[in-house]
Amino acid sequence: MLKIEGINKRFGSNEACKGINLEVRKGECFYLLGPSGCGKSTLLSMIAGHLSPDSGDIILEGHSLLNMPPNKRPIHTIFQSYALFPHLTVFENVAFSLRIKGVVDLEERVLKKLDLVSLLEFKDRYPEELSGGQQQRVAIARAIIDEPSLLLLDEPFGALDTKLRKEMQLELKALQRSLGMTFICVTHDQEEALSLADRLAVMNSGSIEQLGTPENVYDSPATRFVASFIGESNILDGKVEGDKILLSNSISVPITKKFQSGEIRGVVIRPEWFELNDGVSVFSLTGEVISRLFQGASILYLIKTELGKIKVLVPVDDDLSPRQIGDSVVVRCTSGSFEVV
Amino acid sequence: MKKIVQGWYILFLLIPILLVVFCSFLTKGSPIDFSFSLEGYKRTLHYGFPFLRSLGYATVVSFLCLLIGFPTAVVIVSSKKWRAMLLFLVILPFWTNFLVRIYGWKIILRQLDLLGTPWAVIIGLTYIYLPFMILPLYSSLERFDSRIYFAARDLGASGLQSIIKVVLPCISPGVRVGLLFVFILTFGDFVVNDLLGGAKNAMIGSSIRDAYLLSRNWPLGASLTVVSTLLLLCVFWIGRKWRSSGT
């Protein structure tokens, strides 16, 4: 539906986007995820039309958007902190784009959308009289009033507290499904991206590091950056030798990817991929529990081993005899439960 | 603190105004006789053109200043690096005497063959009072979240529509203060008109000055002043009506 082809954008000496290519499918919730300054917001501004790329093309349903000003693009944005019009009531905020288009018979349409976001009773209020969650609902209603084919969301939940954030995430996701709209969201919150995205692109310093489903990105991170940015992970460095990586003199891990011998690469192991019991393993380490965090359904151990401190997450059910600080344990890495980056 | 403020108002606002109002009902003498007369007000009826000229110039110049001042203020606010320098440039002309600058314009306008025309007065007044528009607009725009403008663009409004329907209403305190400053100052100005427009087409400011200083007719000067003030109040009342019906 939306194709981004070789987009470059530079601000002075800072390359905000370096040759970005991606395709967003119709009806999906696509996330651009990355730390601040990675170029994700710049990319979003270029899709909306507030910035134009130095080179490359943005194609929506077969037509290039580049020579189209933002007001002509069939795309709306939900801005960070919402950018509601402070001098207009909730009703007029939502009616804005219809009024611009010169739609006369708009009352019913506006009320319908206000009802959809359960704000009917607040229609005569001004934005400053609303709570953060209500303001976001206004922003949503305003952006979907003329049912754009594509909705852009810039850090949509950034201004909400944790509890409200979860609620609004579920609500927005349900809305996206029921309206069948395509969403492109920008966030630095990896938890949000993992839980809401159908697919996501992880960005770092102007490039896409990995593109895939949340499961895919979490389970097989393509780069060291992705491994450390998304979720918790242990990254153990080693030197490549043939089809193995040497983590120490006695510990090695087989690799399937092609790397140059002599390169330093990282073996990524998520804390929950380790086992704390006996059995077959690719390698195992003996260590001492130095810290222990109870997290409800699981326990996170910090274990000091010959390869440094390692985080291990064990579900409470599996952990028949919880380890105590100072206990000596064997940490087991099983085959298939690691990724080399 | 409240007492000081009240005292301040009484001393510097209320007493002078009452003195002028009082004086406007007296009889011309040397300079005044303390006997009641409406002669001053009767004679203000002959000053229709200066009043109209002042109102007209003030209206045109206020909107011209807004038209030029708004983009200028936008440029200043959006240039992070040069902001202080640009603001300094806006204030810089105040460092040169007013008369010297107007004489400078006299030379330019003579070259353009505009001297003595209403255009010359409008140009001169706009030039002199522009900073009084730029500065309040700047301070309002500085606090304006530019995403609100982008939101309007995003929702289908053209650049101009976004400015008129969204940006100006959002920074209306600055717009109002700027219009107020420029309108009041232009309305009362007499130097620019005398020097660039020629003295025969007087603005009300010059008429008041002439009444007090040339013909020594204090009651007339005071009457003209009172009527000017009432006219200005009327204008602001209409402005307020217009604003509250607009939103």
mmCIF file with all atom_site columns, N, CA, C and O in Angstrom, chain B residues 50-58 125 129 181-190 203-205 227-229 231-232 235:
data_model
loop_
_atom_site.group_PDB
_atom_site.id
_atom_site.type_symbol
_atom_site.label_atom_id
_atom_site.label_alt_id
_atom_site.label_comp_id
_atom_site.label_asym_id
_atom_site.label_entity_id
_atom_site.label_seq_id
_atom_site.pdbx_PDB_ins_code
_atom_site.Cartn_x
_atom_site.Cartn_y
_atom_site.Cartn_z
_atom_site.occupancy
_atom_site.B_iso_or_equiv
_atom_site.pdbx_formal_charge
_atom_site.auth_seq_id
_atom_site.auth_comp_id
_atom_site.auth_asym_id
_atom_site.auth_atom_id
_atom_site.pdbx_PDB_model_num
ATOM 1   N N  . PRO B 1 50  ? -9.837  65.283 9.769  1.00 0.00 ? 50  PRO B N  1
ATOM 2   C CA . PRO B 1 50  ? -8.684  64.769 10.542 1.00 0.00 ? 50  PRO B CA 1
ATOM 3   C C  . PRO B 1 50  ? -9.020  63.480 11.307 1.00 0.00 ? 50  PRO B C  1
ATOM 4   O O  . PRO B 1 50  ? -8.210  62.556 11.340 1.00 0.00 ? 50  PRO B O  1
ATOM 5   N N  . PHE B 1 51  ? -10.229 63.429 11.866 1.00 0.00 ? 51  PHE B N  1
ATOM 6   C CA . PHE B 1 51  ? -10.611 62.203 12.588 1.00 0.00 ? 51  PHE B CA 1
ATOM 7   C C  . PHE B 1 51  ? -10.636 60.998 11.640 1.00 0.00 ? 51  PHE B C  1
ATOM 8   O O  . PHE B 1 51  ? -10.054 59.947 11.920 1.00 0.00 ? 51  PHE B O  1
ATOM 9   N N  . LEU B 1 52  ? -11.299 61.213 10.515 1.00 0.00 ? 52  LEU B N  1
ATOM 10  C CA . LEU B 1 52  ? -11.411 60.117 9.555  1.00 0.00 ? 52  LEU B CA 1
ATOM 11  C C  . LEU B 1 52  ? -10.042 59.692 9.046  1.00 0.00 ? 52  LEU B C  1
ATOM 12  O O  . LEU B 1 52  ? -9.746  58.509 8.903  1.00 0.00 ? 52  LEU B O  1
ATOM 13  N N  . ARG B 1 53  ? -9.198  60.710 8.766  1.00 0.00 ? 53  ARG B N  1
ATOM 14  C CA . ARG B 1 53  ? -7.862  60.414 8.263  1.00 0.00 ? 53  ARG B CA 1
ATOM 15  C C  . ARG B 1 53  ? -7.094  59.567 9.284  1.00 0.00 ? 53  ARG B C  1
ATOM 16  O O  . ARG B 1 53  ? -6.475  58.565 8.948  1.00 0.00 ? 53  ARG B O  1
ATOM 17  N N  . SER B 1 54  ? -7.185  59.971 10.550 1.00 0.00 ? 54  SER B N  1
ATOM 18  C CA . SER B 1 54  ? -6.473  59.232 11.601 1.00 0.00 ? 54  SER B CA 1
ATOM 19  C C  . SER B 1 54  ? -6.997  57.804 11.713 1.00 0.00 ? 54  SER B C  1
ATOM 20  O O  . SER B 1 54  ? -6.226  56.851 11.805 1.00 0.00 ? 54  SER B O  1
ATOM 21  N N  . LEU B 1 55  ? -8.333  57.691 11.694 1.00 0.00 ? 55  LEU B N  1
ATOM 22  C CA . LEU B 1 55  ? -8.918  56.349 11.782 1.00 0.00 ? 55  LEU B CA 1
ATOM 23  C C  . LEU B 1 55  ? -8.490  55.503 10.590 1.00 0.00 ? 55  LEU B C  1
ATOM 24  O O  . LEU B 1 55  ? -8.100  54.338 10.742 1.00 0.00 ? 55  LEU B O  1
ATOM 25  N N  . GLY B 1 56  ? -8.545  56.099 9.416  1.00 0.00 ? 56  GLY B N  1
ATOM 26  C CA . GLY B 1 56  ? -8.188  55.372 8.193  1.00 0.00 ? 56  GLY B CA 1
ATOM 27  C C  . GLY B 1 56  ? -6.730  54.937 8.220  1.00 0.00 ? 56  GLY B C  1
ATOM 28  O O  . GLY B 1 56  ? -6.421  53.758 8.013  1.00 0.00 ? 56  GLY B O  1
ATOM 29  N N  . TYR B 1 57  ? -5.836  55.889 8.492  1.00 0.00 ? 57  TYR B N  1
ATOM 30  C CA . TYR B 1 57  ? -4.416  55.551 8.540  1.00 0.00 ? 57  TYR B CA 1
ATOM 31  C C  . TYR B 1 57  ? -4.159  54.471 9.598  1.00 0.00 ? 57  TYR B C  1
ATOM 32  O O  . TYR B 1 57  ? -3.429  53.508 9.373  1.00 0.00 ? 57  TYR B O  1
ATOM 33  N N  . ALA B 1 58  ? -4.779  54.660 10.779 1.00 0.00 ? 58  ALA B N  1
ATOM 34  C CA . ALA B 1 58  ? -4.537  53.716 11.876 1.00 0.00 ? 58  ALA B CA 1
ATOM 35  C C  . ALA B 1 58  ? -4.997  52.310 11.470 1.00 0.00 ? 58  ALA B C  1
ATOM 36  O O  . ALA B 1 58  ? -4.301  51.321 11.728 1.00 0.00 ? 58  ALA B O  1
ATOM 37  N N  . LEU B 1 125 ? 4.477   55.588 8.629  1.00 0.00 ? 125 LEU B N  1
ATOM 38  C CA . LEU B 1 125 ? 3.858   55.105 9.871  1.00 0.00 ? 125 LEU B CA 1
ATOM 39  C C  . LEU B 1 125 ? 4.116   53.602 10.058 1.00 0.00 ? 125 LEU B C  1
ATOM 40  O O  . LEU B 1 125 ? 4.416   53.145 11.158 1.00 0.00 ? 125 LEU B O  1
ATOM 41  N N  . TYR B 1 129 ? 6.129   52.103 13.325 1.00 0.00 ? 129 TYR B N  1
ATOM 42  C CA . TYR B 1 129 ? 5.429   51.343 14.358 1.00 0.00 ? 129 TYR B CA 1
ATOM 43  C C  . TYR B 1 129 ? 5.501   49.820 14.189 1.00 0.00 ? 129 TYR B C  1
ATOM 44  O O  . TYR B 1 129 ? 4.986   49.085 15.025 1.00 0.00 ? 129 TYR B O  1
ATOM 45  N N  . PHE B 1 181 ? -1.399  48.442 20.082 1.00 0.00 ? 181 PHE B N  1
ATOM 46  C CA . PHE B 1 181 ? -0.238  49.340 20.101 1.00 0.00 ? 181 PHE B CA 1
ATOM 47  C C  . PHE B 1 181 ? -0.213  50.189 18.843 1.00 0.00 ? 181 PHE B C  1
ATOM 48  O O  . PHE B 1 181 ? -0.175  51.408 18.897 1.00 0.00 ? 181 PHE B O  1
ATOM 49  N N  . VAL B 1 182 ? -0.209  49.493 17.701 1.00 0.00 ? 182 VAL B N  1
ATOM 50  C CA . VAL B 1 182 ? -0.028  50.202 16.437 1.00 0.00 ? 182 VAL B CA 1
ATOM 51  C C  . VAL B 1 182 ? -1.198  51.147 16.183 1.00 0.00 ? 182 VAL B C  1
ATOM 52  O O  . VAL B 1 182 ? -0.999  52.290 15.778 1.00 0.00 ? 182 VAL B O  1
ATOM 53  N N  . PHE B 1 183 ? -2.402  50.681 16.506 1.00 0.00 ? 183 PHE B N  1
ATOM 54  C CA . PHE B 1 183 ? -3.573  51.516 16.243 1.00 0.00 ? 183 PHE B CA 1
ATOM 55  C C  . PHE B 1 183 ? -3.530  52.800 17.073 1.00 0.00 ? 183 PHE B C  1
ATOM 56  O O  . PHE B 1 183 ? -3.684  53.899 16.560 1.00 0.00 ? 183 PHE B O  1
ATOM 57  N N  . ILE B 1 184 ? -3.290  52.640 18.376 1.00 0.00 ? 184 ILE B N  1
ATOM 58  C CA . ILE B 1 184 ? -3.285  53.819 19.262 1.00 0.00 ? 184 ILE B CA 1
ATOM 59  C C  . ILE B 1 184 ? -2.174  54.779 18.871 1.00 0.00 ? 184 ILE B C  1
ATOM 60  O O  . ILE B 1 184 ? -2.383  55.987 18.726 1.00 0.00 ? 184 ILE B O  1
ATOM 61  N N  . LEU B 1 185 ? -0.984  54.237 18.670 1.00 0.00 ? 185 LEU B N  1
ATOM 62  C CA . LEU B 1 185 ? 0.162   55.096 18.371 1.00 0.00 ? 185 LEU B CA 1
ATOM 63  C C  . LEU B 1 185 ? -0.022  55.804 17.037 1.00 0.00 ? 185 LEU B C  1
ATOM 64  O O  . LEU B 1 185 ? 0.275   56.984 16.903 1.00 0.00 ? 185 LEU B O  1
ATOM 65  N N  . THR B 1 186 ? -0.522  55.070 16.031 1.00 0.00 ? 186 THR B N  1
ATOM 66  C CA . THR B 1 186 ? -0.718  55.675 14.716 1.00 0.00 ? 186 THR B CA 1
ATOM 67  C C  . THR B 1 186 ? -1.810  56.725 14.766 1.00 0.00 ? 186 THR B C  1
ATOM 68  O O  . THR B 1 186 ? -1.687  57.801 14.184 1.00 0.00 ? 186 THR B O  1
ATOM 69  N N  . PHE B 1 187 ? -2.883  56.401 15.492 1.00 0.00 ? 187 PHE B N  1
ATOM 70  C CA . PHE B 1 187 ? -4.007  57.331 15.585 1.00 0.00 ? 187 PHE B CA 1
ATOM 71  C C  . PHE B 1 187 ? -3.550  58.683 16.130 1.00 0.00 ? 187 PHE B C  1
ATOM 72  O O  . PHE B 1 187 ? -3.981  59.734 15.664 1.00 0.00 ? 187 PHE B O  1
ATOM 73  N N  . GLY B 1 188 ? -2.692  58.665 17.109 1.00 0.00 ? 188 GLY B N  1
ATOM 74  C CA . GLY B 1 188 ? -2.270  59.904 17.748 1.00 0.00 ? 188 GLY B CA 1
ATOM 75  C C  . GLY B 1 188 ? -1.066  60.566 17.105 1.00 0.00 ? 188 GLY B C  1
ATOM 76  O O  . GLY B 1 188 ? -0.695  61.677 17.471 1.00 0.00 ? 188 GLY B O  1
ATOM 77  N N  . ASP B 1 189 ? -0.444  59.891 16.132 1.00 0.00 ? 189 ASP B N  1
ATOM 78  C CA . ASP B 1 189 ? 0.776   60.442 15.553 1.00 0.00 ? 189 ASP B CA 1
ATOM 79  C C  . ASP B 1 189 ? 0.493   61.707 14.760 1.00 0.00 ? 189 ASP B C  1
ATOM 80  O O  . ASP B 1 189 ? -0.533  61.838 14.101 1.00 0.00 ? 189 ASP B O  1
ATOM 81  N N  . PHE B 1 190 ? 1.437   62.686 14.823 1.00 0.00 ? 190 PHE B N  1
ATOM 82  C CA . PHE B 1 190 ? 1.275   63.851 13.963 1.00 0.00 ? 190 PHE B CA 1
ATOM 83  C C  . PHE B 1 190 ? 2.568   64.208 13.239 1.00 0.00 ? 190 PHE B C  1
ATOM 84  O O  . PHE B 1 190 ? 2.551   64.876 12.226 1.00 0.00 ? 190 PHE B O  1
ATOM 85  N N  . MET B 1 203 ? -3.735  65.016 10.455 1.00 0.00 ? 203 MET B N  1
ATOM 86  C CA . MET B 1 203 ? -4.346  63.950 11.247 1.00 0.00 ? 203 MET B CA 1
ATOM 87  C C  . MET B 1 203 ? -4.777  64.587 12.554 1.00 0.00 ? 203 MET B C  1
ATOM 88  O O  . MET B 1 203 ? -4.387  65.717 12.870 1.00 0.00 ? 203 MET B O  1
ATOM 89  N N  . ILE B 1 204 ? -5.557  63.862 13.334 1.00 0.00 ? 204 ILE B N  1
ATOM 90  C CA . ILE B 1 204 ? -6.157  64.486 14.510 1.00 0.00 ? 204 ILE B CA 1
ATOM 91  C C  . ILE B 1 204 ? -5.067  64.908 15.510 1.00 0.00 ? 204 ILE B C  1
ATOM 92  O O  . ILE B 1 204 ? -5.205  65.905 16.217 1.00 0.00 ? 204 ILE B O  1
ATOM 93  N N  . GLY B 1 205 ? -3.969  64.163 15.533 1.00 0.00 ? 205 GLY B N  1
ATOM 94  C CA . GLY B 1 205 ? -2.861  64.516 16.420 1.00 0.00 ? 205 GLY B CA 1
ATOM 95  C C  . GLY B 1 205 ? -2.376  65.926 16.162 1.00 0.00 ? 205 GLY B C  1
ATOM 96  O O  . GLY B 1 205 ? -2.170  66.716 17.096 1.00 0.00 ? 205 GLY B O  1
ATOM 97  N N  . VAL B 1 227 ? -12.849 63.389 22.458 1.00 0.00 ? 227 VAL B N  1
ATOM 98  C CA . VAL B 1 227 ? -13.522 62.687 21.379 1.00 0.00 ? 227 VAL B CA 1
ATOM 99  C C  . VAL B 1 227 ? -12.613 61.586 20.806 1.00 0.00 ? 227 VAL B C  1
ATOM 100 O O  . VAL B 1 227 ? -13.064 60.467 20.527 1.00 0.00 ? 227 VAL B O  1
ATOM 101 N N  . SER B 1 228 ? -11.319 61.886 20.668 1.00 0.00 ? 228 SER B N  1
ATOM 102 C CA . SER B 1 228 ? -10.374 60.869 20.189 1.00 0.00 ? 228 SER B CA 1
ATOM 103 C C  . SER B 1 228 ? -10.404 59.643 21.079 1.00 0.00 ? 228 SER B C  1
ATOM 104 O O  . SER B 1 228 ? -10.479 58.503 20.608 1.00 0.00 ? 228 SER B O  1
ATOM 105 N N  . THR B 1 229 ? -10.345 59.895 22.396 1.00 0.00 ? 229 THR B N  1
ATOM 106 C CA . THR B 1 229 ? -10.323 58.783 23.341 1.00 0.00 ? 229 THR B CA 1
ATOM 107 C C  . THR B 1 229 ? -11.604 57.963 23.217 1.00 0.00 ? 229 THR B C  1
ATOM 108 O O  . THR B 1 229 ? -11.565 56.733 23.191 1.00 0.00 ? 229 THR B O  1
ATOM 109 N N  . LEU B 1 231 ? -13.512 57.729 20.616 1.00 0.00 ? 231 LEU B N  1
ATOM 110 C CA . LEU B 1 231 ? -13.453 57.007 19.341 1.00 0.00 ? 231 LEU B CA 1
ATOM 111 C C  . LEU B 1 231 ? -12.627 55.727 19.473 1.00 0.00 ? 231 LEU B C  1
ATOM 112 O O  . LEU B 1 231 ? -13.021 54.651 19.010 1.00 0.00 ? 231 LEU B O  1
ATOM 113 N N  . LEU B 1 232 ? -11.442 55.855 20.125 1.00 0.00 ? 232 LEU B N  1
ATOM 114 C CA . LEU B 1 232 ? -10.583 54.676 20.311 1.00 0.00 ? 232 LEU B CA 1
ATOM 115 C C  . LEU B 1 232 ? -11.322 53.608 21.113 1.00 0.00 ? 232 LEU B C  1
ATOM 116 O O  . LEU B 1 232 ? -11.283 52.426 20.781 1.00 0.00 ? 232 LEU B O  1
ATOM 117 N N  . VAL B 1 235 ? -13.704 51.846 18.924 1.00 0.00 ? 235 VAL B N  1
ATOM 118 C CA . VAL B 1 235 ? -13.022 50.903 18.040 1.00 0.00 ? 235 VAL B CA 1
ATOM 119 C C  . VAL B 1 235 ? -12.729 49.595 18.776 1.00 0.00 ? 235 VAL B C  1
ATOM 120 O O  . VAL B 1 235 ? -12.956 48.504 18.263 1.00 0.00 ? 235 VAL B O  1
#
